[in-house]
Short mmCIF file of C-alpha atoms in Angstrom, two decimals:
data_model
loop_
_atom_site.label_atom_id
_atom_site.label_comp_id
_atom_site.label_asym_id
_atom_site.label_seq_id
_atom_site.Cartn_x
_atom_site.Cartn_y
_atom_site.Cartn_z
CA UNK A 1 -28.16 -22.65 -6.54
CA UNK A 2 -27.84 -26.16 -5.11
CA UNK A 3 -31.29 -27.24 -4.00
CA UNK A 4 -30.21 -29.20 -0.94
CA UNK A 5 -29.12 -26.06 0.88
CA UNK A 6 -32.28 -24.07 0.57
CA UNK A 7 -33.11 -24.99 4.16
CA UNK A 8 -32.30 -21.93 6.23
CA UNK A 9 -29.05 -22.09 8.11
CA UNK A 10 -28.99 -20.49 11.55
CA UNK A 11 -26.99 -17.26 11.63
CA UNK A 12 -23.68 -17.90 13.41
CA UNK A 13 -24.15 -15.08 15.91
CA UNK A 14 -21.59 -16.24 18.45
CA UNK A 15 -18.94 -16.71 15.81
CA UNK A 16 -19.76 -13.28 14.40
CA UNK A 17 -19.30 -11.52 17.73
CA UNK A 18 -16.10 -13.43 18.48
CA UNK A 19 -14.54 -12.62 15.10
CA UNK A 20 -15.45 -8.93 15.32
CA UNK A 21 -13.88 -8.78 18.78
CA UNK A 22 -10.85 -10.67 17.49
CA UNK A 23 -10.30 -8.27 14.58
CA UNK A 24 -10.52 -5.26 16.88
CA UNK A 25 -8.10 -6.94 19.28
CA UNK A 26 -5.70 -7.71 16.43
CA UNK A 27 -5.83 -4.09 15.29
CA UNK A 28 -5.14 -2.75 18.77
CA UNK A 29 -2.34 -5.27 19.31
CA UNK A 30 -0.73 -4.56 15.93
CA UNK A 31 -0.95 -0.83 16.47
CA UNK A 32 0.60 -0.78 19.91
CA UNK A 33 2.99 -3.70 20.10
CA UNK A 34 5.22 -6.04 18.17
CA UNK A 35 3.54 -9.30 19.12
CA UNK A 36 2.13 -9.85 15.63
CA UNK A 37 5.34 -9.32 13.66
CA UNK A 38 5.75 -13.10 13.37
CA UNK A 39 2.24 -13.56 11.97
CA UNK A 40 2.85 -10.83 9.46
CA UNK A 41 6.21 -12.25 8.40
CA UNK A 42 4.83 -15.74 7.83
CA UNK A 43 1.85 -14.46 5.86
CA UNK A 44 3.97 -12.12 3.77
CA UNK A 45 6.36 -14.90 2.79
CA UNK A 46 3.38 -17.03 1.76
CA UNK A 47 2.04 -14.09 -0.27
CA UNK A 48 5.39 -13.30 -1.87
CA UNK A 49 4.61 -15.21 -5.11
CA UNK A 50 1.24 -13.48 -5.49
CA UNK A 51 2.84 -10.06 -5.45
CA UNK A 52 5.48 -11.22 -7.89
CA UNK A 53 2.76 -12.40 -10.25
CA UNK A 54 0.98 -9.06 -9.90
CA UNK A 55 4.18 -7.27 -10.89
CA UNK A 56 4.56 -9.31 -14.09
CA UNK A 57 2.71 -7.04 -16.53
CA UNK A 58 5.00 -4.17 -15.63
CA UNK A 59 8.10 -6.37 -15.72
CA UNK A 60 7.19 -7.81 -19.12
CA UNK A 61 6.49 -4.37 -20.55
CA UNK A 62 9.79 -3.20 -19.11
CA UNK A 63 11.89 -5.98 -20.58
CA UNK A 64 10.04 -5.64 -23.89
CA UNK A 65 10.99 -2.00 -23.94
CA UNK A 66 14.59 -2.95 -23.21
CA UNK A 67 14.68 -5.55 -26.00
CA UNK A 68 12.90 -3.60 -28.66
CA UNK A 69 13.86 -0.12 -27.56
CA UNK A 70 15.18 2.11 -30.30
CA UNK A 71 18.94 1.98 -30.65
CA UNK A 72 19.14 5.75 -31.03
CA UNK A 73 17.04 6.19 -27.92
CA UNK A 74 19.41 4.00 -25.94
CA UNK A 75 22.45 5.78 -27.37
CA UNK A 76 20.86 9.08 -26.41
CA UNK A 77 20.20 7.87 -22.89
CA UNK A 78 23.74 6.57 -22.64
CA UNK A 79 25.08 9.94 -23.70
CA UNK A 80 22.93 11.71 -21.14
CA UNK A 81 24.04 9.41 -18.34
CA UNK A 82 27.70 9.90 -19.28
CA UNK A 83 27.33 13.66 -19.16
CA UNK A 84 25.57 13.44 -15.84
CA UNK A 85 28.30 11.21 -14.47
CA UNK A 86 30.97 13.65 -15.56
CA UNK A 87 29.13 16.46 -13.86
CA UNK A 88 28.73 14.48 -10.66
CA UNK A 89 32.38 13.45 -10.69
CA UNK A 90 33.45 17.05 -10.99
CA UNK A 91 31.21 17.95 -8.11
CA UNK A 92 32.54 15.02 -6.11
CA UNK A 93 36.11 16.28 -6.51
CA UNK A 94 35.13 19.49 -4.84
CA UNK A 95 33.32 17.47 -2.19
CA UNK A 96 36.49 15.56 -1.35
CA UNK A 97 38.41 18.77 -0.88
CA UNK A 98 35.64 20.27 1.20
CA UNK A 99 35.34 17.14 3.29
CA UNK A 100 39.06 17.21 4.08
CA UNK A 101 38.82 20.85 4.98
CA UNK A 102 35.76 20.21 7.12
CA UNK A 103 37.59 17.42 8.95
CA UNK A 104 40.54 19.67 9.63
CA UNK A 105 38.33 22.42 10.99
CA UNK A 106 36.45 19.93 13.14
CA UNK A 107 39.73 18.71 14.52
CA UNK A 108 40.67 22.28 15.36
CA UNK A 109 37.35 22.70 17.14
CA UNK A 110 37.70 19.33 18.83
CA UNK A 111 34.29 18.22 17.55
CA UNK A 112 33.44 14.60 16.91
CA UNK A 113 33.70 13.36 13.36
CA UNK A 114 30.34 13.53 11.60
CA UNK A 115 29.04 10.07 10.87
CA UNK A 116 29.17 8.87 7.32
CA UNK A 117 26.00 7.29 5.99
CA UNK A 118 25.77 3.93 4.33
CA UNK A 119 23.09 3.28 1.77
CA UNK A 120 21.34 0.29 0.33
CA UNK A 121 19.69 0.53 -3.08
CA UNK A 122 16.13 -0.76 -3.27
CA UNK A 123 13.48 -0.72 -5.93
CA UNK A 124 9.89 0.39 -5.51
CA UNK A 125 7.67 -2.51 -6.48
CA UNK A 126 4.98 -1.82 -9.03
CA UNK A 127 2.37 -3.26 -6.74
CA UNK A 128 -0.70 -1.29 -5.83
CA UNK A 129 -1.52 -0.60 -2.21
CA UNK A 130 -4.51 1.32 -0.94
CA UNK A 131 -4.85 4.34 -3.25
CA UNK A 132 -5.61 6.74 -0.39
CA UNK A 133 -2.63 5.86 1.78
CA UNK A 134 0.75 7.37 0.98
CA UNK A 135 2.78 4.18 1.13
CA UNK A 136 5.00 2.18 -1.20
CA UNK A 137 6.43 -1.31 -1.12
CA UNK A 138 10.17 -1.99 -1.52
CA UNK A 139 11.81 -5.16 -2.82
CA UNK A 140 14.23 -5.36 0.11
CA UNK A 141 13.38 -6.68 3.56
CA UNK A 142 14.79 -7.83 6.85
CA UNK A 143 16.97 -10.42 5.10
CA UNK A 144 18.78 -7.56 3.32
CA UNK A 145 19.33 -5.67 6.56
CA UNK A 146 16.40 -3.26 6.33
CA UNK A 147 15.20 -2.10 9.72
CA UNK A 148 12.10 -0.34 10.91
CA UNK A 149 12.46 3.43 10.99
CA UNK A 150 15.19 3.56 8.36
CA UNK A 151 15.07 6.74 6.24
CA UNK A 152 14.39 6.38 2.51
CA UNK A 153 15.72 8.92 0.02
CA UNK A 154 15.95 9.23 -3.74
CA UNK A 155 18.27 11.30 -5.90
CA UNK A 156 16.44 14.54 -5.13
CA UNK A 157 15.44 14.34 -1.49
CA UNK A 158 13.88 12.50 1.40
CA UNK A 159 10.99 10.20 0.48
CA UNK A 160 9.95 8.75 3.82
CA UNK A 161 10.81 6.02 6.26
CA UNK A 162 10.35 2.29 6.63
CA UNK A 163 7.33 1.41 8.76
CA UNK A 164 7.05 -2.35 8.38
CA UNK A 165 9.64 -4.95 7.58
CA UNK A 166 8.97 -8.50 6.50
CA UNK A 167 11.67 -10.97 5.43
CA UNK A 168 11.75 -9.94 1.74
CA UNK A 169 9.69 -6.77 1.56
CA UNK A 170 9.32 -3.55 3.44
CA UNK A 171 6.65 -0.88 3.51
CA UNK A 172 7.61 2.78 3.37
CA UNK A 173 5.46 5.62 4.64
CA UNK A 174 5.99 8.70 2.47
CA UNK A 175 6.55 12.15 3.95
CA UNK A 176 3.22 13.17 2.39
CA UNK A 177 1.20 10.80 4.58
CA UNK A 178 -0.95 12.77 7.03
CA UNK A 179 0.40 10.76 9.95
CA UNK A 180 4.02 11.54 9.09
CA UNK A 181 6.14 14.35 10.49
CA UNK A 182 9.78 15.15 9.83
CA UNK A 183 12.02 17.60 11.71
CA UNK A 184 13.55 20.12 9.31
CA UNK A 185 15.28 23.48 9.26
CA UNK A 186 15.30 26.28 6.74
CA UNK A 187 18.60 25.96 4.93
CA UNK A 188 19.04 29.73 4.62
CA UNK A 189 18.86 30.61 8.32
CA UNK A 190 18.69 27.32 10.28
CA UNK A 191 15.21 28.07 11.56
CA UNK A 192 13.80 24.79 12.90
CA UNK A 193 10.36 23.36 12.38
CA UNK A 194 8.43 20.17 11.85
CA UNK A 195 7.06 19.32 8.44
CA UNK A 196 3.80 17.36 8.22
CA UNK A 197 2.24 15.42 5.37
CA UNK A 198 -1.23 16.36 4.20
CA UNK A 199 -2.28 13.33 2.16
CA UNK A 200 -1.73 15.20 -1.09
CA UNK A 201 1.28 14.18 -3.09
CA UNK A 202 2.43 17.74 -3.71
CA UNK A 203 1.67 19.58 -0.49
CA UNK A 204 3.43 19.51 2.86
CA UNK A 205 2.51 21.60 5.86
CA UNK A 206 4.89 23.56 8.11
CA UNK A 207 2.81 24.66 11.12
CA UNK A 208 3.76 26.40 14.37
CA UNK A 209 5.95 29.10 12.80
CA UNK A 210 5.33 32.44 14.48
CA UNK A 211 4.54 35.47 12.31
CA UNK A 212 7.95 36.86 13.24
CA UNK A 213 9.86 33.92 11.78
CA UNK A 214 11.75 34.48 8.58
CA UNK A 215 10.45 31.98 6.05
CA UNK A 216 9.99 32.93 2.42
CA UNK A 217 8.62 31.08 -0.54
CA UNK A 218 11.46 29.37 -2.36
CA UNK A 219 13.29 28.47 0.85
CA UNK A 220 14.75 24.99 0.93
CA UNK A 221 13.93 22.80 3.91
CA UNK A 222 16.50 20.16 4.92
CA UNK A 223 16.43 17.49 7.61
CA UNK A 224 17.62 18.80 10.95
CA UNK A 225 18.58 15.46 12.44
CA UNK A 226 16.49 16.19 15.54
CA UNK A 227 14.79 13.12 16.94
CA UNK A 228 17.57 10.92 15.64
CA UNK A 229 15.49 9.27 12.93
CA UNK A 230 16.65 11.16 9.84
CA UNK A 231 20.32 12.04 9.34
CA UNK A 232 21.07 15.74 9.15
CA UNK A 233 21.29 17.74 5.95
CA UNK A 234 19.17 15.91 3.38
CA UNK A 235 16.93 18.16 1.27
CA UNK A 236 13.22 17.59 1.90
CA UNK A 237 11.03 20.27 0.38
CA UNK A 238 10.76 23.74 -1.11
CA UNK A 239 8.50 26.32 0.48
CA UNK A 240 5.84 27.36 -2.01
CA UNK A 241 3.47 29.67 -0.15
CA UNK A 242 3.72 31.63 3.07
CA UNK A 243 0.50 33.23 4.21
CA UNK A 244 0.20 35.52 7.24
CA UNK A 245 -3.34 35.71 8.55
CA UNK A 246 -3.68 38.32 11.33
CA UNK A 247 -6.35 36.18 12.97
CA UNK A 248 -4.07 33.18 13.25
CA UNK A 249 -1.32 32.70 15.82
CA UNK A 250 1.00 31.07 13.28
CA UNK A 251 1.97 31.43 9.66
CA UNK A 252 0.38 29.12 7.13
CA UNK A 253 3.27 27.64 5.22
CA UNK A 254 3.07 25.06 2.46
CA UNK A 255 5.90 23.25 0.75
CA UNK A 256 6.32 20.73 -2.06
CA UNK A 257 8.47 17.65 -1.63
CA UNK A 258 11.71 17.59 -3.63
CA UNK A 259 11.86 13.80 -3.96
CA UNK A 260 10.12 12.28 -6.97
CA UNK A 261 7.49 10.56 -4.87
CA UNK A 262 5.51 9.41 -7.89
CA UNK A 263 8.41 9.12 -10.33
CA UNK A 264 11.37 7.40 -8.68
CA UNK A 265 11.79 3.65 -9.05
CA UNK A 266 15.18 3.35 -7.38
CA UNK A 267 15.53 4.57 -3.83
CA UNK A 268 18.27 4.53 -1.20
CA UNK A 269 17.84 3.17 2.29
CA UNK A 270 20.17 5.22 4.46
CA UNK A 271 21.81 3.86 7.56
CA UNK A 272 23.88 6.07 9.78
CA UNK A 273 26.88 4.27 11.21
CA UNK A 274 26.24 3.19 14.79
CA UNK A 275 29.07 5.31 16.25
CA UNK A 276 27.07 8.44 15.45
CA UNK A 277 26.04 8.40 19.12
CA UNK A 278 22.39 8.88 20.02
CA UNK A 279 21.83 5.13 20.45
CA UNK A 280 18.82 3.11 19.41
CA UNK A 281 15.41 3.83 20.77
CA UNK B 1 -18.91 -45.80 -18.19
CA UNK B 2 -15.24 -45.59 -17.35
CA UNK B 3 -14.97 -42.16 -18.90
CA UNK B 4 -17.84 -41.04 -16.71
CA UNK B 5 -16.00 -42.24 -13.61
CA UNK B 6 -12.77 -40.45 -14.49
CA UNK B 7 -14.69 -37.29 -15.18
CA UNK B 8 -16.33 -37.50 -11.77
CA UNK B 9 -13.01 -37.91 -9.99
CA UNK B 10 -11.37 -35.12 -11.89
CA UNK B 11 -14.29 -32.90 -11.03
CA UNK B 12 -14.18 -33.82 -7.38
CA UNK B 13 -10.47 -33.12 -7.23
CA UNK B 14 -10.92 -29.68 -8.74
CA UNK B 15 -13.82 -29.14 -6.36
CA UNK B 16 -11.50 -28.40 -3.46
CA UNK B 17 -9.43 -25.93 -5.42
CA UNK B 18 -12.14 -23.89 -7.08
CA UNK B 19 -12.81 -21.60 -4.09
CA UNK B 20 -9.17 -20.96 -3.08
CA UNK B 21 -8.22 -20.47 -6.72
CA UNK B 22 -10.77 -17.70 -7.23
CA UNK B 23 -9.52 -15.98 -4.09
CA UNK B 24 -5.92 -16.18 -5.29
CA UNK B 25 -6.85 -14.67 -8.66
CA UNK B 26 -8.80 -11.91 -6.90
CA UNK B 27 -5.82 -11.13 -4.66
CA UNK B 28 -3.52 -10.84 -7.65
CA UNK B 29 -6.01 -8.56 -9.41
CA UNK B 30 -6.02 -6.31 -6.34
CA UNK B 31 -2.25 -5.84 -6.58
CA UNK B 32 -1.84 -5.47 -10.36
CA UNK B 33 -0.58 -1.96 -11.07
CA UNK B 34 -3.01 0.33 -12.87
CA UNK B 35 -2.48 3.69 -14.55
CA UNK B 36 -3.16 6.66 -12.30
CA UNK B 37 -6.55 7.52 -13.77
CA UNK B 38 -7.83 3.99 -13.18
CA UNK B 39 -6.41 3.58 -9.69
CA UNK B 40 -9.56 4.65 -7.90
CA UNK B 41 -11.81 2.66 -10.21
CA UNK B 42 -10.36 -0.71 -9.27
CA UNK B 43 -13.28 -2.95 -8.27
CA UNK B 44 -12.91 -4.65 -4.90
CA UNK B 45 -12.36 -8.09 -6.45
CA UNK B 46 -11.62 -9.85 -3.17
CA UNK B 47 -14.81 -8.65 -1.48
CA UNK B 48 -16.86 -9.49 -4.57
CA UNK B 49 -15.58 -13.05 -4.73
CA UNK B 50 -16.19 -13.34 -0.99
CA UNK B 51 -19.75 -12.08 -1.44
CA UNK B 52 -20.35 -14.62 -4.20
CA UNK B 53 -19.17 -17.62 -2.20
CA UNK B 54 -21.02 -16.52 0.92
CA UNK B 55 -24.10 -16.28 -1.25
CA UNK B 56 -23.69 -19.60 -3.04
CA UNK B 57 -22.01 -21.77 -0.41
CA UNK B 58 -22.61 -20.22 3.01
CA UNK B 59 -21.86 -23.55 4.68
CA UNK B 60 -18.33 -23.60 3.20
CA UNK B 61 -17.29 -19.97 2.95
CA UNK B 62 -18.35 -17.96 5.94
CA UNK B 63 -17.16 -15.64 8.64
CA UNK B 64 -13.93 -17.47 9.44
CA UNK B 65 -12.89 -17.49 5.78
CA UNK B 66 -13.75 -13.78 5.61
CA UNK B 67 -11.55 -13.10 8.64
CA UNK B 68 -8.59 -15.06 7.25
CA UNK B 69 -8.98 -13.41 3.86
CA UNK B 70 -9.05 -9.99 5.50
CA UNK B 71 -5.78 -10.69 7.31
CA UNK B 72 -4.20 -11.74 4.01
CA UNK B 73 -5.30 -8.50 2.33
CA UNK B 74 -3.98 -6.49 5.29
CA UNK B 75 -0.57 -8.10 4.97
CA UNK B 76 -0.56 -7.48 1.21
CA UNK B 77 -1.41 -3.82 1.68
CA UNK B 78 1.10 -3.41 4.48
CA UNK B 79 -1.49 -1.69 6.64
CA UNK B 80 -2.72 -2.35 10.13
CA UNK B 81 -3.54 -6.03 10.69
CA UNK B 82 -7.26 -6.56 11.24
CA UNK B 83 -8.66 -3.64 9.24
CA UNK B 84 -9.76 -5.65 6.26
CA UNK B 85 -10.58 -8.58 8.53
CA UNK B 86 -13.15 -6.49 10.39
CA UNK B 87 -14.68 -5.05 7.22
CA UNK B 88 -14.86 -8.42 5.48
CA UNK B 89 -16.37 -10.24 8.46
CA UNK B 90 -19.09 -7.58 8.52
CA UNK B 91 -20.02 -7.85 4.86
CA UNK B 92 -19.85 -11.66 4.99
CA UNK B 93 -22.24 -11.57 7.95
CA UNK B 94 -24.69 -9.39 6.03
CA UNK B 95 -24.54 -11.71 3.00
CA UNK B 96 -25.07 -14.82 5.12
CA UNK B 97 -27.93 -13.07 6.89
CA UNK B 98 -29.79 -12.36 3.64
CA UNK B 99 -28.41 -15.06 1.35
CA UNK B 100 -31.77 -16.80 0.75
CA UNK B 101 -33.46 -13.57 -0.23
CA UNK B 102 -30.50 -12.36 -2.24
CA UNK B 103 -30.47 -15.53 -4.33
CA UNK B 104 -33.98 -14.70 -5.51
CA UNK B 105 -33.04 -11.19 -6.64
CA UNK B 106 -32.53 -10.48 -10.33
CA UNK B 107 -28.92 -9.66 -11.16
CA UNK B 108 -29.37 -5.89 -11.21
CA UNK B 109 -30.85 -5.93 -7.71
CA UNK B 110 -28.00 -8.08 -6.50
CA UNK B 111 -25.65 -5.52 -8.00
CA UNK B 112 -27.32 -2.81 -5.93
CA UNK B 113 -26.82 -4.92 -2.81
CA UNK B 114 -23.14 -5.27 -3.77
CA UNK B 115 -22.91 -1.49 -4.10
CA UNK B 116 -24.23 -1.13 -0.56
CA UNK B 117 -21.93 -3.82 0.80
CA UNK B 118 -18.76 -2.33 -0.69
CA UNK B 119 -19.81 1.10 0.59
CA UNK B 120 -20.13 -0.48 4.04
CA UNK B 121 -16.71 -2.07 3.59
CA UNK B 122 -15.14 1.27 2.69
CA UNK B 123 -16.85 3.03 5.58
CA UNK B 124 -15.54 0.48 8.08
CA UNK B 125 -12.05 0.79 6.60
CA UNK B 126 -12.25 4.57 6.95
CA UNK B 127 -13.18 4.21 10.63
CA UNK B 128 -10.30 1.85 11.29
CA UNK B 129 -7.80 4.23 9.68
CA UNK B 130 -8.40 6.48 12.67
CA UNK B 131 -6.39 3.95 14.68
CA UNK B 132 -3.23 4.99 12.85
CA UNK B 133 -3.80 8.68 12.38
CA UNK B 134 -6.45 8.78 9.70
CA UNK B 135 -6.42 9.37 5.97
CA UNK B 136 -7.87 12.14 3.88
CA UNK B 137 -10.48 10.95 1.45
CA UNK B 138 -12.77 12.49 -1.11
CA UNK B 139 -15.69 11.25 -3.18
CA UNK B 140 -13.35 8.99 -5.16
CA UNK B 141 -13.09 6.79 -2.09
CA UNK B 142 -16.45 5.22 -3.00
CA UNK B 143 -15.63 4.59 -6.67
CA UNK B 144 -14.65 0.92 -6.05
CA UNK B 145 -18.23 0.35 -4.89
CA UNK B 146 -19.56 1.72 -8.20
CA UNK B 147 -17.19 -0.30 -10.37
CA UNK B 148 -17.89 -3.42 -8.31
CA UNK B 149 -21.61 -2.91 -8.88
CA UNK B 150 -21.11 -2.62 -12.63
CA UNK B 151 -18.93 -5.70 -12.73
CA UNK B 152 -21.11 -7.86 -10.47
CA UNK B 153 -23.42 -9.48 -13.10
CA UNK B 154 -20.43 -10.66 -15.15
CA UNK B 155 -18.54 -11.91 -12.13
CA UNK B 156 -21.65 -13.67 -10.83
CA UNK B 157 -22.20 -15.57 -14.08
CA UNK B 158 -18.49 -16.41 -14.38
CA UNK B 159 -18.25 -17.77 -10.86
CA UNK B 160 -21.57 -19.62 -11.15
CA UNK B 161 -20.37 -21.40 -14.26
CA UNK B 162 -17.07 -22.19 -12.58
CA UNK B 163 -18.89 -23.57 -9.56
CA UNK B 164 -21.12 -25.77 -11.70
CA UNK B 165 -18.29 -26.96 -13.94
CA UNK B 166 -16.13 -27.86 -10.96
CA UNK B 167 -19.02 -29.44 -9.08
CA UNK B 168 -18.23 -27.40 -5.98
CA UNK B 169 -20.88 -27.69 -3.32
#
């Protein structure tokens, strides 16, 4: 240690108290208001290169795999994708017919046309966040049109929603986060409920269902569109266990998310067209 | 003689970058993706580097640096602003409070202090998560403290050599 500083320095008590108060104030302000969005944006743009550097090992491994990947493996993958595409196209043809029919029926009923959803493809960045929070970082931000509260889905189901947007990145809270809730209904009988995260990647909680309600294990839960945040009809989870405890007022229902929360790299940011009514909050 | 002079100037130029550079490297290490089994074992590099500089150069790296660094980590993690700032100001204060004594400790005792400090850091973070609805944790939540303790002697020697080589005071 440098000898000239052995003399004891006075403890900066005032500074300590001020900074502690400041951090608490910042937390309260950031939690309750939008005053600090600017600070966050500026800092995140400054930090952008750091996160890019951190993602290098994965990117290098990825491109290496692409360059040196086995030809047969690629051919196999190509084949698989072609088959899948064919299957999806066939399904889409039926969709088109159904959609036309649906439209006609809606016209007969005089109901408004259901809003079509637009989607933006984003990639989950291989950047670690806190291991105990259920959040991921996307490579699209405000400059790409991402907005706070936008639903995020993958090929299999709903993943979560955008909680923070900075110019080039956005943070997504997954449906498994304990502070997240999503309005759903049981696809079989349109029974409504609210699905909560538990902090575990494979378990969701469906509380407040009375013992009389008809929920069985294997039921599919889809978004109900209540609350206006998630568009209606996207698959969310499958019910795994339903337990009726006579001492409890409600059923204990657990479900597993359908989306590949720990597998998907590509996700879709859904945006309902503005004319879907139910304006902005 | 002339070579001596150039060496001095080069050193003094690097002097200003040594501290920020170590922080930048630590920040990158915090974000590098790890396989699932190693995720909870990631040492808290940023806090460790902060502890080192508060220990070695308390007149240069102190509470304000800890606060700024905390904000940076918060933005990187996409969490609530101020969480890491609060935790890091606290551990920096403890280190500055005991830095003269801690310098006299053998490395293994210092490592124990680091274990305690990172545990404190994690505990404060856990408290602040209650602001946003809380998180569920288990015993793995304290693993970064253990891995930081194990890594401390190596990091200490590395940073000490860097400090001496760069002439940072």
